[in-house]
Coordinates of C-alpha atoms in Angstrom, one line a residue:
Chain O
M1 CA -0.5 -0.1 -0.1
K2 CA 0.9 3.6 -0.7
P3 CA 1.7 5.1 2.1
L4 CA -0.1 8.3 1.1
I5 CA -1.8 9.2 -2.4
R6 CA -2.6 13.0 -3.6
I7 CA -5.6 13.9 -5.4
A8 CA -5.6 17.4 -7.3
S9 CA -8.7 19.2 -8.7
G10 CA -8.9 20.0 -11.9
Q11 CA -12.0 21.9 -12.1
G12 CA -14.9 22.8 -9.3
F13 CA -17.6 23.4 -12.6
W14 CA -18.2 23.1 -16.3
G15 CA -16.7 26.5 -17.3
D16 CA -13.9 26.7 -14.5
L17 CA -10.3 28.2 -15.1
L18 CA -9.2 26.2 -18.6
T19 CA -5.7 25.9 -17.6
A20 CA -6.2 24.6 -13.7
P21 CA -5.4 21.1 -15.0
L22 CA -2.8 21.7 -17.2
Q23 CA -1.2 22.9 -13.7
Q24 CA -2.1 20.1 -11.2
V25 CA -0.3 17.9 -13.4
K26 CA 2.3 19.4 -14.9
Q27 CA 3.7 21.6 -11.8
G28 CA 4.3 19.1 -9.4
P29 CA 3.5 15.7 -8.0
V30 CA -0.5 14.9 -8.2
D31 CA -1.9 10.7 -8.5
Y32 CA -5.5 11.7 -9.4
L33 CA -6.3 14.2 -11.2
V34 CA -10.0 15.0 -10.2
L35 CA -12.6 17.0 -12.6
D36 CA -16.6 17.7 -12.0
Y37 CA -17.5 18.9 -15.3
L38 CA -22.3 18.5 -13.7
A39 CA -24.3 20.9 -12.3
E40 CA -27.4 19.9 -12.1
V41 CA -28.7 22.3 -15.3
T42 CA -25.5 20.4 -17.0
M43 CA -27.5 17.4 -17.6
S44 CA -30.5 18.5 -19.3
I45 CA -28.2 20.6 -21.7
L46 CA -26.2 17.1 -22.4
Q47 CA -29.9 15.4 -23.0
K48 CA -30.6 18.0 -25.8
Q49 CA -27.2 17.5 -27.8
K50 CA -27.4 13.8 -27.4
R51 CA -30.9 14.1 -28.9
K52 CA -29.0 16.1 -32.0
D53 CA -26.6 13.5 -31.9
P54 CA -26.2 10.1 -30.2
R55 CA -22.7 11.1 -30.5
L56 CA -23.0 14.0 -28.3
G57 CA -23.9 14.7 -24.7
Y58 CA -21.0 14.7 -22.2
A59 CA -18.2 17.1 -21.6
K60 CA -16.9 18.1 -24.7
D61 CA -13.8 20.4 -22.9
L62 CA -12.6 16.8 -21.3
I63 CA -11.3 15.6 -24.6
P64 CA -8.7 18.9 -26.2
L65 CA -7.8 19.0 -22.4
L66 CA -7.1 14.7 -22.2
E67 CA -4.6 15.7 -25.0
E68 CA -2.6 18.0 -23.8
I69 CA -2.1 16.0 -20.4
L70 CA -2.1 12.4 -21.6
P71 CA 1.3 11.4 -22.1
E72 CA 2.1 13.4 -19.1
C73 CA -0.5 11.5 -17.2
V74 CA 0.6 7.9 -18.6
E75 CA 4.0 8.9 -18.5
R76 CA 4.1 9.5 -14.5
N77 CA 0.8 6.9 -13.8
I78 CA -1.6 9.8 -12.8
K79 CA -5.1 8.7 -13.2
V80 CA -8.5 10.7 -14.1
I81 CA -11.6 10.3 -12.5
T82 CA -14.4 12.6 -14.0
N83 CA -18.2 12.5 -14.6
G84 CA -17.2 14.6 -17.8
G85 CA -19.6 11.6 -19.0
G86 CA -22.2 13.2 -18.8
V87 CA -25.3 11.6 -20.2
N88 CA -22.9 10.0 -22.5
P89 CA -20.0 8.2 -21.0
E90 CA -20.0 5.5 -23.7
S91 CA -19.6 8.1 -26.2
C92 CA -16.2 9.7 -24.0
S93 CA -14.7 6.7 -23.4
E94 CA -14.5 6.8 -27.4
A95 CA -13.8 9.6 -28.0
I96 CA -10.8 9.4 -25.3
L97 CA -9.0 6.5 -27.3
A98 CA -9.5 8.0 -29.9
V99 CA -7.8 11.0 -28.6
A100 CA -5.3 8.0 -27.1
Q101 CA -4.7 6.9 -31.0
K102 CA -3.4 9.9 -32.1
L103 CA -1.0 10.6 -29.6
G104 CA 0.2 7.1 -30.1
I105 CA -0.8 5.6 -26.1
S106 CA -1.9 1.7 -26.6
D107 CA -3.1 0.2 -23.7
L108 CA -5.2 2.8 -22.2
K109 CA -7.2 1.2 -19.9
V110 CA -11.3 3.7 -19.8
G111 CA -13.4 2.9 -16.8
V112 CA -16.8 3.6 -17.7
V113 CA -19.1 4.0 -15.1
S114 CA -23.3 4.0 -16.2
G115 CA -27.2 3.0 -15.4
D116 CA -27.3 7.1 -13.1
D117 CA -29.2 7.8 -16.2
I118 CA -32.8 6.5 -15.5
L119 CA -35.0 8.7 -18.4
D120 CA -36.2 5.9 -20.4
R121 CA -36.9 3.7 -16.9
V122 CA -39.3 6.6 -15.6
D123 CA -41.9 4.8 -16.0
Q124 CA -41.2 1.2 -15.2
F125 CA -39.7 2.3 -11.9
R126 CA -43.4 4.2 -11.1
Q127 CA -46.0 0.9 -12.4
Q128 CA -43.1 -1.2 -10.0
G129 CA -44.6 1.1 -7.1
F130 CA -41.4 3.8 -6.3
E131 CA -43.4 7.3 -7.2
L132 CA -40.3 9.2 -7.8
K133 CA -42.2 12.0 -5.6
N134 CA -40.7 14.9 -4.7
M135 CA -38.2 15.0 -1.9
E136 CA -39.0 18.6 -0.6
T137 CA -42.5 19.3 -1.3
A138 CA -43.9 15.5 -1.8
E139 CA -45.8 16.8 -5.3
P140 CA -46.1 13.4 -7.3
L141 CA -44.8 13.0 -10.4
A142 CA -47.6 13.2 -12.3
G143 CA -48.4 16.8 -12.9
I144 CA -44.6 17.0 -14.9
R145 CA -43.8 13.7 -16.0
N146 CA -44.3 14.4 -20.3
K147 CA -42.0 17.8 -19.0
L148 CA -38.8 15.6 -18.1
E149 CA -35.6 16.4 -19.8
S150 CA -33.6 14.6 -18.0
A151 CA -33.6 11.8 -14.9
N152 CA -30.8 10.9 -13.0
V153 CA -29.6 8.9 -10.2
Y154 CA -26.5 10.0 -8.0
F155 CA -24.1 7.3 -7.2
G156 CA -21.1 7.3 -5.1
A157 CA -17.6 6.5 -5.3
S158 CA -18.1 2.5 -4.4
P159 CA -18.3 1.8 -9.1
I160 CA -15.2 4.4 -10.0
A161 CA -13.4 1.9 -7.3
A162 CA -14.8 -0.9 -8.3
A163 CA -13.5 0.8 -12.4
L164 CA -10.1 1.1 -10.9
R165 CA -9.6 -2.0 -9.5
L166 CA -10.0 -3.4 -13.0
G167 CA -7.0 -0.7 -13.7
A168 CA -8.9 2.1 -15.8
H169 CA -5.9 4.9 -16.6
I170 CA -9.4 7.0 -17.1
V171 CA -12.9 6.4 -15.5
V172 CA -15.2 8.6 -17.1
T173 CA -18.5 8.2 -15.3
G174 CA -22.7 9.8 -16.0
R175 CA -24.2 11.5 -13.0
T176 CA -21.2 11.0 -9.8
T177 CA -21.3 13.1 -7.0
D178 CA -18.6 15.3 -6.5
T179 CA -17.0 13.8 -3.3
G180 CA -17.6 10.0 -4.9
L181 CA -15.1 11.2 -7.5
T182 CA -12.3 11.8 -4.4
L183 CA -12.9 9.0 -2.2
A184 CA -12.9 6.3 -4.8
P185 CA -9.5 6.3 -5.3
M186 CA -8.9 6.7 -1.2
M187 CA -10.8 3.0 -1.3
Y188 CA -8.8 1.5 -4.1
E189 CA -5.7 2.2 -3.1
F190 CA -6.0 2.3 0.6
G191 CA -8.8 -0.8 0.3
W192 CA -11.0 0.4 2.8
S193 CA -14.5 -1.1 3.4
E194 CA -17.6 -0.6 2.8
Q195 CA -18.0 0.3 5.6
D196 CA -15.8 1.6 7.1
W197 CA -18.1 4.4 8.1
N198 CA -15.5 6.7 9.3
R199 CA -12.5 6.7 6.6
L200 CA -15.6 6.9 4.0
A201 CA -16.7 10.3 5.5
A202 CA -12.9 11.2 5.6
G203 CA -12.4 10.5 2.3
T204 CA -16.5 12.7 1.8
V205 CA -15.1 15.8 3.7
A206 CA -11.8 15.8 1.5
G207 CA -14.4 15.4 -1.4
H208 CA -16.5 18.7 -0.4
I209 CA -13.2 20.5 0.0
L210 CA -12.1 19.7 -3.5
E211 CA -15.3 20.1 -5.4
C212 CA -15.2 24.1 -6.3
G213 CA -12.2 23.7 -7.1
G214 CA -10.1 27.2 -5.9
Q215 CA -12.4 28.1 -4.0
A216 CA -10.6 26.4 -0.7
S217 CA -7.5 28.1 -2.1
G218 CA -8.4 31.4 -1.4
G219 CA -11.0 31.9 -3.9
N220 CA -14.2 33.7 -3.2
F221 CA -13.0 34.2 0.0
S222 CA -14.6 36.8 3.0
A223 CA -12.6 37.5 5.7
D224 CA -9.3 39.0 5.0
W225 CA -9.8 38.9 1.0
R226 CA -7.0 41.5 0.1
S227 CA -4.4 39.1 1.9
V228 CA -4.9 36.7 -0.8
P229 CA -1.7 36.7 -2.6
D230 CA -1.7 36.2 -6.4
L231 CA -4.8 35.8 -6.8
A232 CA -4.0 35.0 -11.3
H233 CA -2.3 31.6 -10.5
I234 CA -4.0 30.1 -7.7
G235 CA -3.1 27.6 -7.1
F236 CA -6.3 24.4 -6.9
P237 CA -6.7 22.3 -4.1
I238 CA -4.8 19.2 -3.5
A239 CA -6.3 16.6 -0.6
E240 CA -2.3 14.6 -0.2
A241 CA -4.5 11.6 1.8
Y242 CA -3.1 9.3 4.5
P243 CA -4.9 5.3 4.5
T244 CA -5.8 7.0 8.7
G245 CA -8.5 8.6 7.1
E246 CA -6.6 11.8 7.4
F247 CA -5.5 14.3 5.6
I248 CA -4.1 17.1 4.4
I249 CA -4.9 20.4 2.0
T250 CA -2.6 22.1 0.5
K251 CA -1.8 23.5 -3.3
H252 CA 1.0 23.5 -5.8
A253 CA 4.7 25.7 -4.0
G254 CA 4.6 29.0 -6.5
T255 CA 1.0 28.9 -7.2
G256 CA -0.9 31.5 -6.5
G257 CA -3.9 32.1 -3.2
M258 CA -4.2 30.7 -0.1
V259 CA -4.8 27.0 2.1
S260 CA -5.5 27.8 5.8
V261 CA -8.4 27.3 8.4
Q262 CA -10.3 29.9 7.2
T263 CA -10.2 28.5 3.7
I264 CA -10.9 25.5 4.1
T265 CA -13.4 26.8 7.1
E266 CA -15.4 29.5 4.7
Q267 CA -15.2 26.0 2.0
L268 CA -16.7 23.1 4.4
V269 CA -19.7 25.3 5.2
Y270 CA -20.5 26.0 1.5
E271 CA -24.0 24.4 0.2
I272 CA -24.9 22.2 3.4
G273 CA -27.4 21.5 5.2
D274 CA -27.5 19.8 8.9
P275 CA -24.1 19.7 9.3
R276 CA -24.1 16.1 11.5
K277 CA -26.2 14.5 8.4
Y278 CA -24.3 15.5 4.6
I279 CA -25.7 12.5 3.2
T280 CA -24.2 10.8 0.0
P281 CA -24.9 7.4 -1.4
D282 CA -21.5 5.8 0.2
C283 CA -22.1 7.4 4.1
V284 CA -23.2 9.8 5.8
A285 CA -20.9 12.7 7.2
D286 CA -20.9 14.7 10.6
F287 CA -19.3 17.8 10.1
T288 CA -19.4 18.5 14.1
S289 CA -16.4 16.3 13.7
I290 CA -13.7 17.9 11.4
K291 CA -11.2 19.0 13.6
L292 CA -8.7 21.7 11.9
E293 CA -5.2 22.8 12.1
Q294 CA -2.6 24.9 9.8
S295 CA -0.2 22.8 10.0
G296 CA 2.9 24.7 7.5
K297 CA 2.3 27.0 5.1
D298 CA -0.8 26.6 2.6
R299 CA -0.8 23.3 4.7
V300 CA -4.3 21.8 6.4
K301 CA -4.5 18.9 8.4
V302 CA -8.0 17.8 8.8
S303 CA -9.1 14.2 11.1
G304 CA -11.5 13.4 13.7
V305 CA -13.7 13.1 10.6
K306 CA -17.2 10.5 12.1
G307 CA -18.9 8.6 10.1
T308 CA -22.7 7.2 10.3
P309 CA -24.4 4.1 8.0
A310 CA -25.0 5.4 4.7
T311 CA -29.2 5.6 3.5
D312 CA -30.6 2.2 2.2
T313 CA -32.2 5.1 -1.3
Y314 CA -30.1 7.3 -4.0
K315 CA -31.0 10.6 -4.5
V316 CA -32.4 11.0 -8.1
S317 CA -32.1 14.6 -9.7
M318 CA -34.3 14.6 -12.6
A319 CA -35.2 17.9 -14.5
Y320 CA -38.0 19.3 -16.8
F321 CA -39.4 21.7 -19.0
D322 CA -40.6 24.9 -17.1
G323 CA -41.4 27.9 -19.3
Y324 CA -39.6 30.6 -20.8
T325 CA -38.3 33.7 -18.9
A326 CA -36.2 36.6 -20.8
F327 CA -33.7 39.6 -19.3
G328 CA -33.9 43.0 -20.6
T329 CA -31.6 46.2 -19.4
L330 CA -30.9 49.4 -19.4
T331 CA -28.3 51.9 -18.0
Y332 CA -29.3 55.6 -16.2
S333 CA -26.4 58.3 -15.2
W334 CA -26.1 61.2 -12.6
P335 CA -28.3 62.7 -12.4
D336 CA -31.7 60.9 -10.7
A337 CA -30.0 58.0 -11.9
L338 CA -32.6 55.6 -9.4
E339 CA -35.6 58.0 -10.2
K340 CA -35.1 57.6 -14.1
A341 CA -34.5 54.0 -13.8
K342 CA -37.6 53.1 -11.5
R343 CA -40.0 55.7 -14.1
A344 CA -38.6 53.7 -16.8
D345 CA -39.5 50.9 -15.0
E346 CA -43.8 52.0 -14.6
I347 CA -43.6 52.6 -18.1
L348 CA -42.5 49.2 -19.3
R349 CA -45.1 47.4 -17.0
A350 CA -48.2 49.9 -18.1
R351 CA -47.5 49.2 -22.0
L352 CA -46.9 45.5 -21.1
S353 CA -50.3 45.7 -19.8
D354 CA -51.6 47.4 -22.4
L355 CA -50.5 44.9 -24.8
G356 CA -52.2 42.5 -22.7
L357 CA -49.2 40.2 -22.0
H358 CA -49.4 38.2 -19.0
F359 CA -46.5 37.0 -17.2
E360 CA -45.8 34.4 -13.8
E361 CA -43.6 37.1 -12.4
I362 CA -42.3 40.2 -13.5
R363 CA -38.9 41.0 -11.5
T364 CA -37.3 44.1 -11.3
E365 CA -33.8 45.2 -9.9
F366 CA -31.7 48.3 -10.2
L367 CA -28.3 46.9 -10.2
G368 CA -25.8 48.6 -8.5
Y369 CA -27.7 49.6 -5.7
N370 CA -30.4 46.6 -4.5
S371 CA -30.3 43.6 -7.0
C372 CA -27.7 41.9 -4.4
H373 CA -29.3 42.8 -1.0
G374 CA -33.2 44.0 -2.4
P375 CA -34.4 45.8 0.9
L376 CA -31.4 45.6 3.0
A377 CA -29.5 47.5 0.2
D378 CA -28.0 50.8 2.3
S379 CA -30.2 53.5 -0.2
S380 CA -28.4 57.2 2.0
H381 CA -26.2 58.0 -1.6
E382 CA -27.2 59.3 -4.5
T383 CA -26.3 56.1 -7.3
N384 CA -23.9 58.1 -9.6
E385 CA -25.1 54.5 -12.3
V386 CA -27.7 52.1 -12.3
V387 CA -28.5 49.8 -14.5
L388 CA -32.5 49.1 -15.0
R389 CA -32.5 45.3 -14.7
V390 CA -36.2 43.6 -16.1
G391 CA -37.1 39.5 -15.9
V392 CA -40.1 38.1 -17.2
R393 CA -41.4 34.3 -16.9
G394 CA -44.4 33.0 -18.5
T395 CA -45.9 29.8 -20.1
D396 CA -46.3 31.4 -23.5
F397 CA -43.4 31.8 -25.6
D398 CA -44.8 34.8 -27.6
A399 CA -45.5 37.4 -24.1
V400 CA -41.8 36.6 -22.9
E401 CA -40.8 37.2 -26.8
R402 CA -42.4 40.4 -27.7
F403 CA -41.8 41.7 -23.8
G404 CA -38.2 41.5 -25.3
K405 CA -39.3 44.2 -27.5
E406 CA -40.1 47.0 -24.9
L407 CA -37.2 47.8 -23.9
A408 CA -34.8 49.3 -26.6
P409 CA -38.2 52.1 -27.5
L410 CA -37.6 53.1 -24.1
I411 CA -34.7 54.9 -25.0
L412 CA -36.3 57.6 -27.1
T413 CA -40.1 57.6 -25.5
G414 CA -38.5 57.3 -22.2
P415 CA -36.3 59.4 -19.2
P416 CA -33.4 60.5 -20.3
A417 CA -29.5 59.7 -20.4
A418 CA -30.2 55.7 -21.0
T419 CA -27.4 53.7 -22.3
G420 CA -26.2 50.6 -22.5
F421 CA -28.7 49.1 -24.8
A422 CA -26.3 47.1 -26.9
G423 CA -26.7 43.1 -28.0
G424 CA -30.2 43.3 -29.8
R425 CA -33.5 42.2 -28.1
P426 CA -33.2 40.0 -25.1
K427 CA -34.4 36.1 -26.1
P428 CA -36.3 34.1 -24.5
K429 CA -35.0 30.8 -23.2
E430 CA -36.6 27.6 -21.7
V431 CA -36.7 27.0 -17.8
I432 CA -35.5 23.8 -17.0
S433 CA -36.9 23.7 -13.4
Y434 CA -35.5 20.6 -11.1
W435 CA -37.4 17.6 -9.5
P436 CA -35.5 15.6 -5.8
A437 CA -36.5 12.0 -5.3
L438 CA -35.6 9.2 -3.7
I439 CA -35.2 5.5 -4.9
P440 CA -34.2 2.9 -3.4
K441 CA -30.4 1.8 -4.0
A442 CA -32.1 -2.4 -4.9
A443 CA -33.8 -1.3 -7.5
L444 CA -30.6 0.3 -9.4
S445 CA -27.0 -0.9 -9.9
P446 CA -24.5 1.0 -11.4
R447 CA -22.4 -0.6 -14.5
V448 CA -18.7 -0.7 -14.6
S449 CA -16.8 -1.4 -17.8
I450 CA -14.0 -1.3 -19.3
N451 CA -13.0 0.5 -22.8
Q452 CA -9.9 0.0 -24.5
R453 CA -8.5 -0.7 -28.1
Chain D
M1 CA -21.9 48.8 22.0
N2 CA -23.3 48.2 18.7
I3 CA -21.6 46.7 16.3
Q4 CA -21.3 45.2 12.9
L5 CA -21.6 41.9 12.6
R6 CA -18.5 41.8 9.9
K7 CA -16.2 42.4 12.2
L8 CA -16.5 39.6 14.3
C9 CA -17.3 36.9 11.4
H10 CA -16.5 35.7 7.8
A11 CA -19.5 33.9 5.3
R12 CA -19.6 32.1 2.8
S13 CA -23.3 31.6 1.4
G14 CA -24.5 29.3 -1.7
D15 CA -28.3 27.1 -2.6
K16 CA -29.8 24.0 -2.8
G17 CA -33.2 25.0 -5.1
D18 CA -34.8 27.3 -4.1
T19 CA -33.3 27.1 -0.7
A20 CA -29.5 29.3 0.8
N21 CA -27.2 28.8 3.1
I22 CA -25.1 30.4 4.7
G23 CA -22.3 30.0 6.1
L24 CA -21.3 32.5 9.2
I25 CA -17.4 31.8 11.1
A26 CA -16.6 33.6 13.9
L27 CA -12.9 35.5 13.3
K28 CA -11.9 34.4 16.0
P29 CA -13.0 31.7 18.7
E30 CA -13.2 34.2 21.4
Y31 CA -16.1 35.5 19.4
Y32 CA -17.7 32.0 18.4
P33 CA -20.0 32.2 21.7
I34 CA -21.3 35.6 21.2
I35 CA -22.2 34.6 18.2
Q36 CA -23.5 31.4 19.2
R37 CA -25.5 33.2 21.3
E38 CA -26.7 36.7 19.1
I39 CA -27.6 35.2 15.7
T40 CA -30.3 32.9 16.5
A41 CA -32.7 31.6 13.7
A42 CA -35.8 34.6 14.7
R43 CA -33.3 37.4 14.3
V44 CA -31.8 35.9 11.0
Q45 CA -35.8 36.0 9.7
K46 CA -36.3 39.5 11.3
H47 CA -32.6 40.5 9.1
F48 CA -34.3 39.2 5.8
E49 CA -37.6 40.0 6.3
G50 CA -38.9 41.0 2.9
V51 CA -36.0 38.3 1.0
V52 CA -36.7 35.2 2.6
F53 CA -40.6 33.6 2.7
G54 CA -39.8 30.9 4.1
A55 CA -38.4 29.1 7.8
V56 CA -34.7 29.9 8.8
E57 CA -33.5 27.6 9.9
R58 CA -29.6 27.3 12.5
F59 CA -27.3 24.3 13.4
E60 CA -24.5 24.9 14.9
L61 CA -20.4 24.1 14.1
P62 CA -18.7 24.8 17.2
N63 CA -15.6 23.0 16.3
L64 CA -14.9 25.4 13.2
G65 CA -16.7 28.0 15.2
A66 CA -19.5 28.2 12.8
L67 CA -22.8 28.5 11.9
N68 CA -24.4 27.6 9.5
F69 CA -28.7 29.3 8.0
L70 CA -30.8 27.8 5.6
L71 CA -33.1 30.5 4.4
H72 CA -36.0 28.6 2.5
E73 CA -38.0 30.3 0.4
A74 CA -35.5 33.3 -0.5
L75 CA -34.0 32.5 -4.7
G76 CA -37.4 33.8 -5.8
G77 CA -38.3 30.0 -6.7
G78 CA -34.3 29.2 -7.5
G79 CA -32.0 27.1 -10.3
T80 CA -32.8 28.8 -13.6
K81 CA -36.2 29.8 -12.4
S82 CA -35.4 32.2 -10.6
L83 CA -35.6 35.9 -11.8
K84 CA -32.8 37.2 -9.8
N85 CA -29.3 38.3 -10.7
D86 CA -28.5 36.3 -7.6
A87 CA -30.3 33.8 -7.7
Q88 CA -27.8 31.2 -6.7
G89 CA -27.6 33.4 -3.5
K90 CA -23.9 34.2 -3.5
T91 CA -24.0 37.6 -1.8
L92 CA -26.1 37.0 1.1
S93 CA -23.1 36.1 3.2
A94 CA -22.1 39.5 2.9
A95 CA -26.3 40.9 3.5
L96 CA -26.3 38.5 6.8
L97 CA -22.9 40.5 7.7
R98 CA -24.7 44.0 7.6
M99 CA -26.9 42.9 10.9
E100 CA -25.7 45.3 13.9
I101 CA -25.6 43.9 17.5
D102 CA -25.6 45.3 20.9
I103 CA -23.9 43.4 22.5
N104 CA -21.2 44.2 26.3
D105 CA -19.2 41.3 25.8
N106 CA -14.9 42.6 26.4
I107 CA -13.5 41.3 23.1
T108 CA -10.3 42.7 21.3
L109 CA -11.1 43.7 17.3

């Protein structure tokens, strides 16, 4: 058994710094590179791409990235784990093998974890008595069944660890928890059992710290943000993991950003609910057991993590079509910027009303004044300029589109000194809403396979 | 002593559907008992009047010197449905740090 492994976070979301995974591979020692590409909205976008072309439906950014780093990963035995397989991990693995062939790399084994996409099996499950009702509101699925765009089960670390045991150099998955990407190599390398709840919880906490990339190493840091050095070259976080379940969060020497008890604490409390019950498919982690200690410059030791047994259900994330939105903006300058923007909003609403257009919601915000803090905003100073931002949402495409034609006329037919209307009329965008549900683990299994040439 | 929360804490916020969470962290260990005592769920609910339309829940993480708040119905429906500029509640952490509290504790800032 290796005495320690280094797991490097390369992407916190699809659209993150493209240079981060290169930096992780090239600027110091790592054993695993984990890449998280899937936000909840991503799955429905990928389903649409797959419907247009059955070879698509995965994170395309992954392929040019691997083309750049694969030779070095193979040479130094760095394994890559990613959920960038999206709704088509098989095609993703084919594209990776094509790149390997192009680079003259033979014997590459790509592990594929699939079986999470249950869009075609939703009715079958309901016939079997699995209701898939909304776990937050308890509403039945029937109301939105015909509007479903995607339905994916969140798998955990176990199937990824299984792929690694089969000899995979790269593992691509569909909908897997972000934390599972990081926990899996620890389970595999250190031989942790699937009932070793404290260690599984420790690996899960490591995954939670890594899953948002630079947000653990000085990005979006709210304490003394001015003190964070060289954010232009921010080093993404690395978990130096030990067989005991203890780990150290650090980053490569010579990179920017910082790793401190404060930066790690901010990431630990990010997007959590009840801290004693951080539920994943692998275990339930207790965030009130975590001990943090600065063990060196840009090194934070994490220990003491306790876990309890996993639940007997998987979370299912479904997405459904829920109408249209459109947004328009106009900029008003001093003097009386806010008053002018408010008057323009009144005129706009009167015209929408005259047209007989109905929306589920019309929302007006004033950027530069209250779009962040609403009624808590400080109104004691006159704003130099303000951006009027109006959004509408409705099920009638034509009404939402018509709204987009009412913004520009305000420049010549409303209060003075309006500008910033570039880029044409606002266009309707589809609203994709979420439907979280639970399904018993016994109802389905992940599929693990190896794809090689 | 009247003091703004930003002098005692840092914070980070995010979203889960239409629920926002705010992790509120004491800048020094000796500030934690103060925020634990003062920053109740009811007080946060009052602070966010007109912003949060559901309940506010509070959880304690003494090991991290932190409190976690869940703010339900705070994001205009959440996700791509929300018409808010800050649909993910990223700036609600700063909004909480605007809060002013009146304390008699002997602390050094």
